[in-house]
mmCIF file with all atom_site columns, C-alpha atoms in Angstrom:
data_model
loop_
_atom_site.group_PDB
_atom_site.id
_atom_site.type_symbol
_atom_site.label_atom_id
_atom_site.label_alt_id
_atom_site.label_comp_id
_atom_site.label_asym_id
_atom_site.label_entity_id
_atom_site.label_seq_id
_atom_site.pdbx_PDB_ins_code
_atom_site.Cartn_x
_atom_site.Cartn_y
_atom_site.Cartn_z
_atom_site.occupancy
_atom_site.B_iso_or_equiv
_atom_site.pdbx_formal_charge
_atom_site.auth_seq_id
_atom_site.auth_comp_id
_atom_site.auth_asym_id
_atom_site.auth_atom_id
_atom_site.pdbx_PDB_model_num
ATOM 1   C CA . MET A 1 1   ? 31.864 -32.663 -50.114 1.00 0.00 ? 55  MET A CA 1
ATOM 2   C CA . LEU A 1 2   ? 33.814 -29.568 -48.048 1.00 0.00 ? 56  LEU A CA 1
ATOM 3   C CA . PHE A 1 3   ? 36.000 -30.327 -45.338 1.00 0.00 ? 57  PHE A CA 1
ATOM 4   C CA . LEU A 1 4   ? 37.981 -27.247 -43.592 1.00 0.00 ? 58  LEU A CA 1
ATOM 5   C CA . SER A 1 5   ? 40.177 -28.186 -40.564 1.00 0.00 ? 59  SER A CA 1
ATOM 6   C CA . LEU A 1 6   ? 40.557 -25.082 -37.966 1.00 0.00 ? 60  LEU A CA 1
ATOM 7   C CA . ALA A 1 7   ? 42.180 -24.433 -35.864 1.00 0.00 ? 61  ALA A CA 1
ATOM 8   C CA . LEU A 1 8   ? 44.802 -27.430 -36.442 1.00 0.00 ? 62  LEU A CA 1
ATOM 9   C CA . LEU A 1 9   ? 47.401 -28.260 -33.444 1.00 0.00 ? 63  LEU A CA 1
ATOM 10  C CA . LEU A 1 10  ? 50.276 -29.708 -34.474 1.00 0.00 ? 64  LEU A CA 1
ATOM 11  C CA . VAL A 1 11  ? 52.771 -31.487 -32.130 1.00 0.00 ? 65  VAL A CA 1
ATOM 12  C CA . ALA A 1 12  ? 56.680 -31.823 -33.822 1.00 0.00 ? 66  ALA A CA 1
ATOM 13  C CA . THR A 1 13  ? 59.287 -33.533 -31.920 1.00 0.00 ? 67  THR A CA 1
ATOM 14  C CA . ASN A 1 14  ? 62.645 -32.268 -32.165 1.00 0.00 ? 68  ASN A CA 1
ATOM 15  C CA . ALA A 1 15  ? 65.252 -34.137 -31.503 1.00 0.00 ? 69  ALA A CA 1
ATOM 16  C CA . GLU A 1 16  ? 68.092 -31.879 -31.668 1.00 0.00 ? 70  GLU A CA 1
ATOM 17  C CA . ALA A 1 17  ? 68.111 -27.980 -30.119 1.00 0.00 ? 71  ALA A CA 1
ATOM 18  C CA . GLU A 1 18  ? 69.124 -27.022 -33.951 1.00 0.00 ? 72  GLU A CA 1
ATOM 19  C CA . GLN A 1 19  ? 66.932 -27.839 -37.326 1.00 0.00 ? 73  GLN A CA 1
ATOM 20  C CA . THR A 1 20  ? 66.061 -30.907 -37.482 1.00 0.00 ? 74  THR A CA 1
ATOM 21  C CA . LYS A 1 21  ? 65.926 -31.978 -41.144 1.00 0.00 ? 75  LYS A CA 1
ATOM 22  C CA . PHE A 1 22  ? 62.904 -34.080 -40.735 1.00 0.00 ? 76  PHE A CA 1
ATOM 23  C CA . GLU A 1 23  ? 60.411 -34.569 -38.351 1.00 0.00 ? 77  GLU A CA 1
ATOM 24  C CA . LEU A 1 24  ? 57.537 -36.837 -37.029 1.00 0.00 ? 78  LEU A CA 1
ATOM 25  C CA . PHE A 1 25  ? 54.257 -35.280 -35.814 1.00 0.00 ? 79  PHE A CA 1
ATOM 26  C CA . GLY A 1 26  ? 50.708 -36.159 -34.658 1.00 0.00 ? 80  GLY A CA 1
ATOM 27  C CA . SER A 1 27  ? 47.280 -33.302 -35.187 1.00 0.00 ? 81  SER A CA 1
ATOM 28  C CA . PHE A 1 28  ? 43.996 -33.109 -34.039 1.00 0.00 ? 82  PHE A CA 1
ATOM 29  C CA . GLY A 1 29  ? 41.135 -30.804 -34.473 1.00 0.00 ? 83  GLY A CA 1
ATOM 30  C CA . TRP A 1 30  ? 37.373 -30.694 -35.822 1.00 0.00 ? 84  TRP A CA 1
ATOM 31  C CA . SER A 1 31  ? 36.692 -30.883 -39.125 1.00 0.00 ? 85  SER A CA 1
ATOM 32  C CA . PHE A 1 32  ? 33.213 -29.433 -40.450 1.00 0.00 ? 86  PHE A CA 1
ATOM 33  C CA . SER A 1 33  ? 31.603 -31.562 -43.553 1.00 0.00 ? 87  SER A CA 1
ATOM 34  C CA . ASP A 1 34  ? 28.840 -30.604 -45.443 1.00 0.00 ? 88  ASP A CA 1
ATOM 35  C CA . GLY A 1 35  ? 26.624 -33.239 -47.384 1.00 0.00 ? 89  GLY A CA 1
ATOM 36  C CA . VAL A 1 36  ? 25.043 -33.498 -51.209 1.00 0.00 ? 90  VAL A CA 1
ATOM 37  C CA . SER A 1 37  ? 21.238 -32.169 -52.232 1.00 0.00 ? 91  SER A CA 1
ATOM 38  C CA . PHE A 1 38  ? 19.172 -33.718 -54.853 1.00 0.00 ? 92  PHE A CA 1
ATOM 39  C CA . LYS A 1 39  ? 15.343 -33.265 -55.910 1.00 0.00 ? 93  LYS A CA 1
ATOM 40  C CA . GLY A 1 40  ? 13.556 -35.125 -53.341 1.00 0.00 ? 94  GLY A CA 1
ATOM 41  C CA . GLU A 1 41  ? 13.030 -38.402 -53.465 1.00 0.00 ? 95  GLU A CA 1
ATOM 42  C CA . GLU A 1 42  ? 9.645  -40.297 -51.940 1.00 0.00 ? 96  GLU A CA 1
ATOM 43  C CA . VAL A 1 43  ? 10.122 -43.258 -50.062 1.00 0.00 ? 97  VAL A CA 1
ATOM 44  C CA . ASP A 1 44  ? 7.288  -46.094 -48.828 1.00 0.00 ? 98  ASP A CA 1
ATOM 45  C CA . PHE A 1 45  ? 7.772  -47.616 -45.425 1.00 0.00 ? 99  PHE A CA 1
ATOM 46  C CA . PRO A 1 46  ? 6.359  -51.011 -44.987 1.00 0.00 ? 100 PRO A CA 1
ATOM 47  C CA . ASP A 1 47  ? 4.523  -49.023 -41.983 1.00 0.00 ? 101 ASP A CA 1
ATOM 48  C CA . GLY A 1 48  ? 2.415  -47.032 -44.869 1.00 0.00 ? 102 GLY A CA 1
ATOM 49  C CA . SER A 1 49  ? 3.777  -44.101 -44.087 1.00 0.00 ? 103 SER A CA 1
ATOM 50  C CA . THR A 1 50  ? 5.762  -41.856 -46.623 1.00 0.00 ? 104 THR A CA 1
ATOM 51  C CA . GLU A 1 51  ? 8.759  -39.831 -46.452 1.00 0.00 ? 105 GLU A CA 1
ATOM 52  C CA . THR A 1 52  ? 10.714 -36.956 -48.778 1.00 0.00 ? 106 THR A CA 1
ATOM 53  C CA . TYR A 1 53  ? 14.596 -36.506 -49.072 1.00 0.00 ? 107 TYR A CA 1
ATOM 54  C CA . ASN A 1 54  ? 17.264 -34.470 -50.373 1.00 0.00 ? 108 ASN A CA 1
ATOM 55  C CA . ASN A 1 55  ? 19.834 -34.014 -48.704 1.00 0.00 ? 109 ASN A CA 1
ATOM 56  C CA . ILE A 1 56  ? 22.659 -36.451 -47.746 1.00 0.00 ? 110 ILE A CA 1
ATOM 57  C CA . ASP A 1 57  ? 24.641 -34.860 -44.932 1.00 0.00 ? 111 ASP A CA 1
ATOM 58  C CA . LEU A 1 58  ? 27.995 -35.724 -43.265 1.00 0.00 ? 112 LEU A CA 1
ATOM 59  C CA . SER A 1 59  ? 27.995 -34.737 -39.908 1.00 0.00 ? 113 SER A CA 1
ATOM 60  C CA . ASP A 1 60  ? 31.087 -32.899 -38.656 1.00 0.00 ? 114 ASP A CA 1
ATOM 61  C CA . GLY A 1 61  ? 33.587 -34.274 -35.806 1.00 0.00 ? 115 GLY A CA 1
ATOM 62  C CA . LEU A 1 62  ? 36.623 -34.867 -34.390 1.00 0.00 ? 116 LEU A CA 1
ATOM 63  C CA . TYR A 1 63  ? 39.192 -35.914 -36.336 1.00 0.00 ? 117 TYR A CA 1
ATOM 64  C CA . TYR A 1 64  ? 43.420 -36.900 -35.328 1.00 0.00 ? 118 TYR A CA 1
ATOM 65  C CA . GLY A 1 65  ? 46.651 -38.317 -37.618 1.00 0.00 ? 119 GLY A CA 1
ATOM 66  C CA . ALA A 1 66  ? 50.312 -38.340 -37.915 1.00 0.00 ? 120 ALA A CA 1
ATOM 67  C CA . GLY A 1 67  ? 52.596 -37.156 -40.670 1.00 0.00 ? 121 GLY A CA 1
ATOM 68  C CA . ALA A 1 68  ? 56.127 -36.746 -41.659 1.00 0.00 ? 122 ALA A CA 1
ATOM 69  C CA . GLY A 1 69  ? 58.043 -33.943 -42.996 1.00 0.00 ? 123 GLY A CA 1
ATOM 70  C CA . VAL A 1 70  ? 61.564 -32.505 -44.802 1.00 0.00 ? 124 VAL A CA 1
ATOM 71  C CA . TYR A 1 71  ? 62.533 -29.443 -44.508 1.00 0.00 ? 125 TYR A CA 1
ATOM 72  C CA . MET A 1 72  ? 63.853 -27.931 -47.868 1.00 0.00 ? 126 MET A CA 1
ATOM 73  C CA . ASN A 1 73  ? 65.118 -25.138 -45.877 1.00 0.00 ? 127 ASN A CA 1
ATOM 74  C CA . ARG A 1 74  ? 64.057 -22.855 -42.765 1.00 0.00 ? 128 ARG A CA 1
ATOM 75  C CA . ASN A 1 75  ? 60.558 -22.351 -43.461 1.00 0.00 ? 129 ASN A CA 1
ATOM 76  C CA . LEU A 1 76  ? 59.433 -24.834 -46.007 1.00 0.00 ? 130 LEU A CA 1
ATOM 77  C CA . GLU A 1 77  ? 58.607 -28.430 -45.376 1.00 0.00 ? 131 GLU A CA 1
ATOM 78  C CA . LEU A 1 78  ? 57.154 -31.173 -47.746 1.00 0.00 ? 132 LEU A CA 1
ATOM 79  C CA . GLY A 1 79  ? 55.300 -33.319 -46.005 1.00 0.00 ? 133 GLY A CA 1
ATOM 80  C CA . PHE A 1 80  ? 52.524 -36.070 -45.611 1.00 0.00 ? 134 PHE A CA 1
ATOM 81  C CA . LEU A 1 81  ? 49.980 -36.132 -43.776 1.00 0.00 ? 135 LEU A CA 1
ATOM 82  C CA . TRP A 1 82  ? 46.692 -39.279 -42.617 1.00 0.00 ? 136 TRP A CA 1
ATOM 83  C CA . ASP A 1 83  ? 44.455 -38.172 -40.959 1.00 0.00 ? 137 ASP A CA 1
ATOM 84  C CA . ARG A 1 84  ? 40.809 -40.086 -39.580 1.00 0.00 ? 138 ARG A CA 1
ATOM 85  C CA . GLN A 1 85  ? 37.833 -37.813 -39.938 1.00 0.00 ? 139 GLN A CA 1
ATOM 86  C CA . GLN A 1 86  ? 34.771 -39.026 -36.828 1.00 0.00 ? 140 GLN A CA 1
ATOM 87  C CA . SER A 1 87  ? 31.460 -38.944 -38.562 1.00 0.00 ? 141 SER A CA 1
ATOM 88  C CA . GLY A 1 88  ? 27.941 -39.901 -39.343 1.00 0.00 ? 142 GLY A CA 1
ATOM 89  C CA . MET A 1 89  ? 25.296 -40.829 -42.585 1.00 0.00 ? 143 MET A CA 1
ATOM 90  C CA . VAL A 1 90  ? 21.643 -38.715 -41.879 1.00 0.00 ? 144 VAL A CA 1
ATOM 91  C CA . LEU A 1 91  ? 19.479 -38.450 -44.501 1.00 0.00 ? 145 LEU A CA 1
ATOM 92  C CA . GLN A 1 92  ? 17.439 -35.084 -44.208 1.00 0.00 ? 146 GLN A CA 1
ATOM 93  C CA . GLY A 1 93  ? 13.539 -34.176 -45.862 1.00 0.00 ? 147 GLY A CA 1
ATOM 94  C CA . THR A 1 94  ? 10.310 -34.419 -43.912 1.00 0.00 ? 148 THR A CA 1
ATOM 95  C CA . SER A 1 95  ? 12.520 -35.874 -41.658 1.00 0.00 ? 149 SER A CA 1
ATOM 96  C CA . ASP A 1 96  ? 16.042 -37.120 -40.258 1.00 0.00 ? 150 ASP A CA 1
ATOM 97  C CA . MET A 1 97  ? 17.238 -40.309 -40.694 1.00 0.00 ? 151 MET A CA 1
ATOM 98  C CA . ASP A 1 98  ? 20.570 -41.621 -38.792 1.00 0.00 ? 152 ASP A CA 1
ATOM 99  C CA . LEU A 1 99  ? 21.838 -44.441 -41.521 1.00 0.00 ? 153 LEU A CA 1
ATOM 100 C CA . THR A 1 100 ? 25.196 -45.397 -39.720 1.00 0.00 ? 154 THR A CA 1
ATOM 101 C CA . ASP A 1 101 ? 28.710 -43.465 -38.486 1.00 0.00 ? 155 ASP A CA 1
ATOM 102 C CA . LEU A 1 102 ? 31.384 -43.390 -41.078 1.00 0.00 ? 156 LEU A CA 1
ATOM 103 C CA . MET A 1 103 ? 35.093 -43.421 -40.911 1.00 0.00 ? 157 MET A CA 1
ATOM 104 C CA . ILE A 1 104 ? 36.693 -40.831 -43.329 1.00 0.00 ? 158 ILE A CA 1
ATOM 105 C CA . ASP A 1 105 ? 40.813 -41.177 -43.994 1.00 0.00 ? 159 ASP A CA 1
ATOM 106 C CA . ASN A 1 106 ? 42.320 -38.301 -45.767 1.00 0.00 ? 160 ASN A CA 1
ATOM 107 C CA . PHE A 1 107 ? 45.828 -38.921 -47.189 1.00 0.00 ? 161 PHE A CA 1
ATOM 108 C CA . HIS A 1 108 ? 47.705 -36.184 -48.290 1.00 0.00 ? 162 HIS A CA 1
ATOM 109 C CA . GLY A 1 109 ? 51.117 -34.539 -49.712 1.00 0.00 ? 163 GLY A CA 1
ATOM 110 C CA . VAL A 1 110 ? 51.636 -31.429 -48.156 1.00 0.00 ? 164 VAL A CA 1
ATOM 111 C CA . PHE A 1 111 ? 53.522 -28.424 -48.443 1.00 0.00 ? 165 PHE A CA 1
ATOM 112 C CA . ILE A 1 112 ? 54.121 -26.410 -45.117 1.00 0.00 ? 166 ILE A CA 1
ATOM 113 C CA . TYR A 1 113 ? 55.173 -22.900 -44.363 1.00 0.00 ? 167 TYR A CA 1
ATOM 114 C CA . ASN A 1 114 ? 56.353 -22.468 -41.408 1.00 0.00 ? 168 ASN A CA 1
ATOM 115 C CA . PHE A 1 115 ? 56.543 -19.044 -39.265 1.00 0.00 ? 169 PHE A CA 1
ATOM 116 C CA . GLY A 1 116 ? 58.964 -17.980 -37.467 1.00 0.00 ? 170 GLY A CA 1
ATOM 117 C CA . GLY A 1 117 ? 62.715 -19.242 -36.684 1.00 0.00 ? 171 GLY A CA 1
ATOM 118 C CA . PRO A 1 118 ? 63.590 -23.435 -36.124 1.00 0.00 ? 172 PRO A CA 1
ATOM 119 C CA . LEU A 1 119 ? 64.461 -22.927 -32.667 1.00 0.00 ? 173 LEU A CA 1
ATOM 120 C CA . ASP A 1 120 ? 60.787 -20.711 -31.184 1.00 0.00 ? 174 ASP A CA 1
ATOM 121 C CA . LYS A 1 121 ? 59.263 -23.275 -29.104 1.00 0.00 ? 175 LYS A CA 1
ATOM 122 C CA . VAL A 1 122 ? 55.841 -22.174 -31.171 1.00 0.00 ? 176 VAL A CA 1
ATOM 123 C CA . ARG A 1 123 ? 55.889 -21.874 -34.620 1.00 0.00 ? 177 ARG A CA 1
ATOM 124 C CA . PRO A 1 124 ? 52.742 -20.502 -36.673 1.00 0.00 ? 178 PRO A CA 1
ATOM 125 C CA . ILE A 1 125 ? 52.030 -23.110 -39.980 1.00 0.00 ? 179 ILE A CA 1
ATOM 126 C CA . LEU A 1 126 ? 49.583 -22.422 -43.052 1.00 0.00 ? 180 LEU A CA 1
ATOM 127 C CA . TYR A 1 127 ? 50.205 -25.816 -44.906 1.00 0.00 ? 181 TYR A CA 1
ATOM 128 C CA . GLY A 1 128 ? 48.140 -27.070 -48.129 1.00 0.00 ? 182 GLY A CA 1
ATOM 129 C CA . GLY A 1 129 ? 48.250 -30.482 -50.577 1.00 0.00 ? 183 GLY A CA 1
ATOM 130 C CA . LEU A 1 130 ? 46.558 -32.518 -53.210 1.00 0.00 ? 184 LEU A CA 1
ATOM 131 C CA . GLY A 1 131 ? 45.615 -36.225 -52.040 1.00 0.00 ? 185 GLY A CA 1
ATOM 132 C CA . ALA A 1 132 ? 43.035 -38.718 -51.980 1.00 0.00 ? 186 ALA A CA 1
ATOM 133 C CA . THR A 1 133 ? 40.366 -38.785 -49.236 1.00 0.00 ? 187 THR A CA 1
ATOM 134 C CA . TYR A 1 134 ? 38.484 -42.686 -48.650 1.00 0.00 ? 188 TYR A CA 1
ATOM 135 C CA . PHE A 1 135 ? 35.192 -43.041 -47.298 1.00 0.00 ? 189 PHE A CA 1
ATOM 136 C CA . GLU A 1 136 ? 35.421 -46.328 -45.350 1.00 0.00 ? 190 GLU A CA 1
ATOM 137 C CA . SER A 1 137 ? 32.958 -49.331 -46.295 1.00 0.00 ? 191 SER A CA 1
ATOM 138 C CA . PHE A 1 138 ? 29.607 -49.309 -44.130 1.00 0.00 ? 192 PHE A CA 1
ATOM 139 C CA . ASP A 1 139 ? 26.823 -50.860 -43.129 1.00 0.00 ? 193 ASP A CA 1
ATOM 140 C CA . PHE A 1 140 ? 23.189 -49.525 -42.717 1.00 0.00 ? 194 PHE A CA 1
ATOM 141 C CA . THR A 1 141 ? 19.461 -49.419 -42.405 1.00 0.00 ? 195 THR A CA 1
ATOM 142 C CA . GLY A 1 142 ? 17.523 -48.513 -45.222 1.00 0.00 ? 196 GLY A CA 1
ATOM 143 C CA . PRO A 1 143 ? 13.956 -48.128 -45.955 1.00 0.00 ? 197 PRO A CA 1
ATOM 144 C CA . GLY A 1 144 ? 12.194 -51.011 -44.632 1.00 0.00 ? 198 GLY A CA 1
ATOM 145 C CA . ASP A 1 145 ? 14.326 -52.131 -42.287 1.00 0.00 ? 199 ASP A CA 1
ATOM 146 C CA . GLU A 1 146 ? 17.269 -53.920 -45.048 1.00 0.00 ? 200 GLU A CA 1
ATOM 147 C CA . THR A 1 147 ? 20.697 -53.944 -44.308 1.00 0.00 ? 201 THR A CA 1
ATOM 148 C CA . GLN A 1 148 ? 22.570 -52.836 -47.163 1.00 0.00 ? 202 GLN A CA 1
ATOM 149 C CA . THR A 1 149 ? 26.242 -52.192 -47.494 1.00 0.00 ? 203 THR A CA 1
ATOM 150 C CA . SER A 1 150 ? 28.254 -49.702 -49.162 1.00 0.00 ? 204 SER A CA 1
ATOM 151 C CA . ASP A 1 151 ? 31.254 -50.476 -50.660 1.00 0.00 ? 205 ASP A CA 1
ATOM 152 C CA . GLY A 1 152 ? 34.470 -48.033 -49.803 1.00 0.00 ? 206 GLY A CA 1
ATOM 153 C CA . GLU A 1 153 ? 35.492 -45.026 -52.197 1.00 0.00 ? 207 GLU A CA 1
ATOM 154 C CA . ALA A 1 154 ? 38.312 -43.229 -52.566 1.00 0.00 ? 208 ALA A CA 1
ATOM 155 C CA . GLN A 1 155 ? 38.216 -39.408 -54.093 1.00 0.00 ? 209 GLN A CA 1
ATOM 156 C CA . PHE A 1 156 ? 40.423 -36.796 -55.455 1.00 0.00 ? 210 PHE A CA 1
ATOM 157 C CA . SER A 1 157 ? 40.556 -33.781 -52.409 1.00 0.00 ? 211 SER A CA 1
ATOM 158 C CA . THR A 1 158 ? 42.820 -30.997 -51.059 1.00 0.00 ? 212 THR A CA 1
ATOM 159 C CA . THR A 1 159 ? 43.654 -29.795 -47.733 1.00 0.00 ? 213 THR A CA 1
ATOM 160 C CA . TRP A 1 160 ? 44.315 -26.797 -46.621 1.00 0.00 ? 214 TRP A CA 1
ATOM 161 C CA . GLY A 1 161 ? 44.708 -25.983 -42.992 1.00 0.00 ? 215 GLY A CA 1
ATOM 162 C CA . ALA A 1 162 ? 46.852 -23.494 -40.169 1.00 0.00 ? 216 ALA A CA 1
ATOM 163 C CA . GLY A 1 163 ? 48.078 -24.049 -37.258 1.00 0.00 ? 217 GLY A CA 1
ATOM 164 C CA . ALA A 1 164 ? 50.981 -24.261 -35.190 1.00 0.00 ? 218 ALA A CA 1
ATOM 165 C CA . LYS A 1 165 ? 53.757 -26.501 -33.769 1.00 0.00 ? 219 LYS A CA 1
ATOM 166 C CA . ILE A 1 166 ? 55.201 -26.531 -30.966 1.00 0.00 ? 220 ILE A CA 1
ATOM 167 C CA . ASN A 1 167 ? 58.597 -27.723 -30.512 1.00 0.00 ? 221 ASN A CA 1
ATOM 168 C CA . LEU A 1 168 ? 58.942 -30.106 -27.237 1.00 0.00 ? 222 LEU A CA 1
#
């Protein structure tokens, strides 16, 4: 699964007029998601129809989050990011079937590079990190209108992004 955050906007809260050692911030943006393809699987429905499915896709969606960081020097920051993506799961093939809404939580330790000076009103940033992505458990209606429950699951993941901090 690929999660790509574009145009991430981080809003930093500076407690002092000079370089802070610690900051809290919020984020929001749009996440582009990808699905998983597999060999076509035929599904027989109770009404006698048959459909073939070959892809499970996660829909792109809005995300929001929060984080904290500690400056290692004037430009390099070590931080933690949490964000949540609002998504959905779609079974694709000869016809599409919306399975469920899905919430995806990301937890990442990150290195953030802040361009410019600490007193600049807007500071462009680049960041990258390692952590985990958690897919929350969900109920869905499967073939034959059977309600089923999926267990939540965590997977190793990375995060990469660019954006700007606006000092308030």
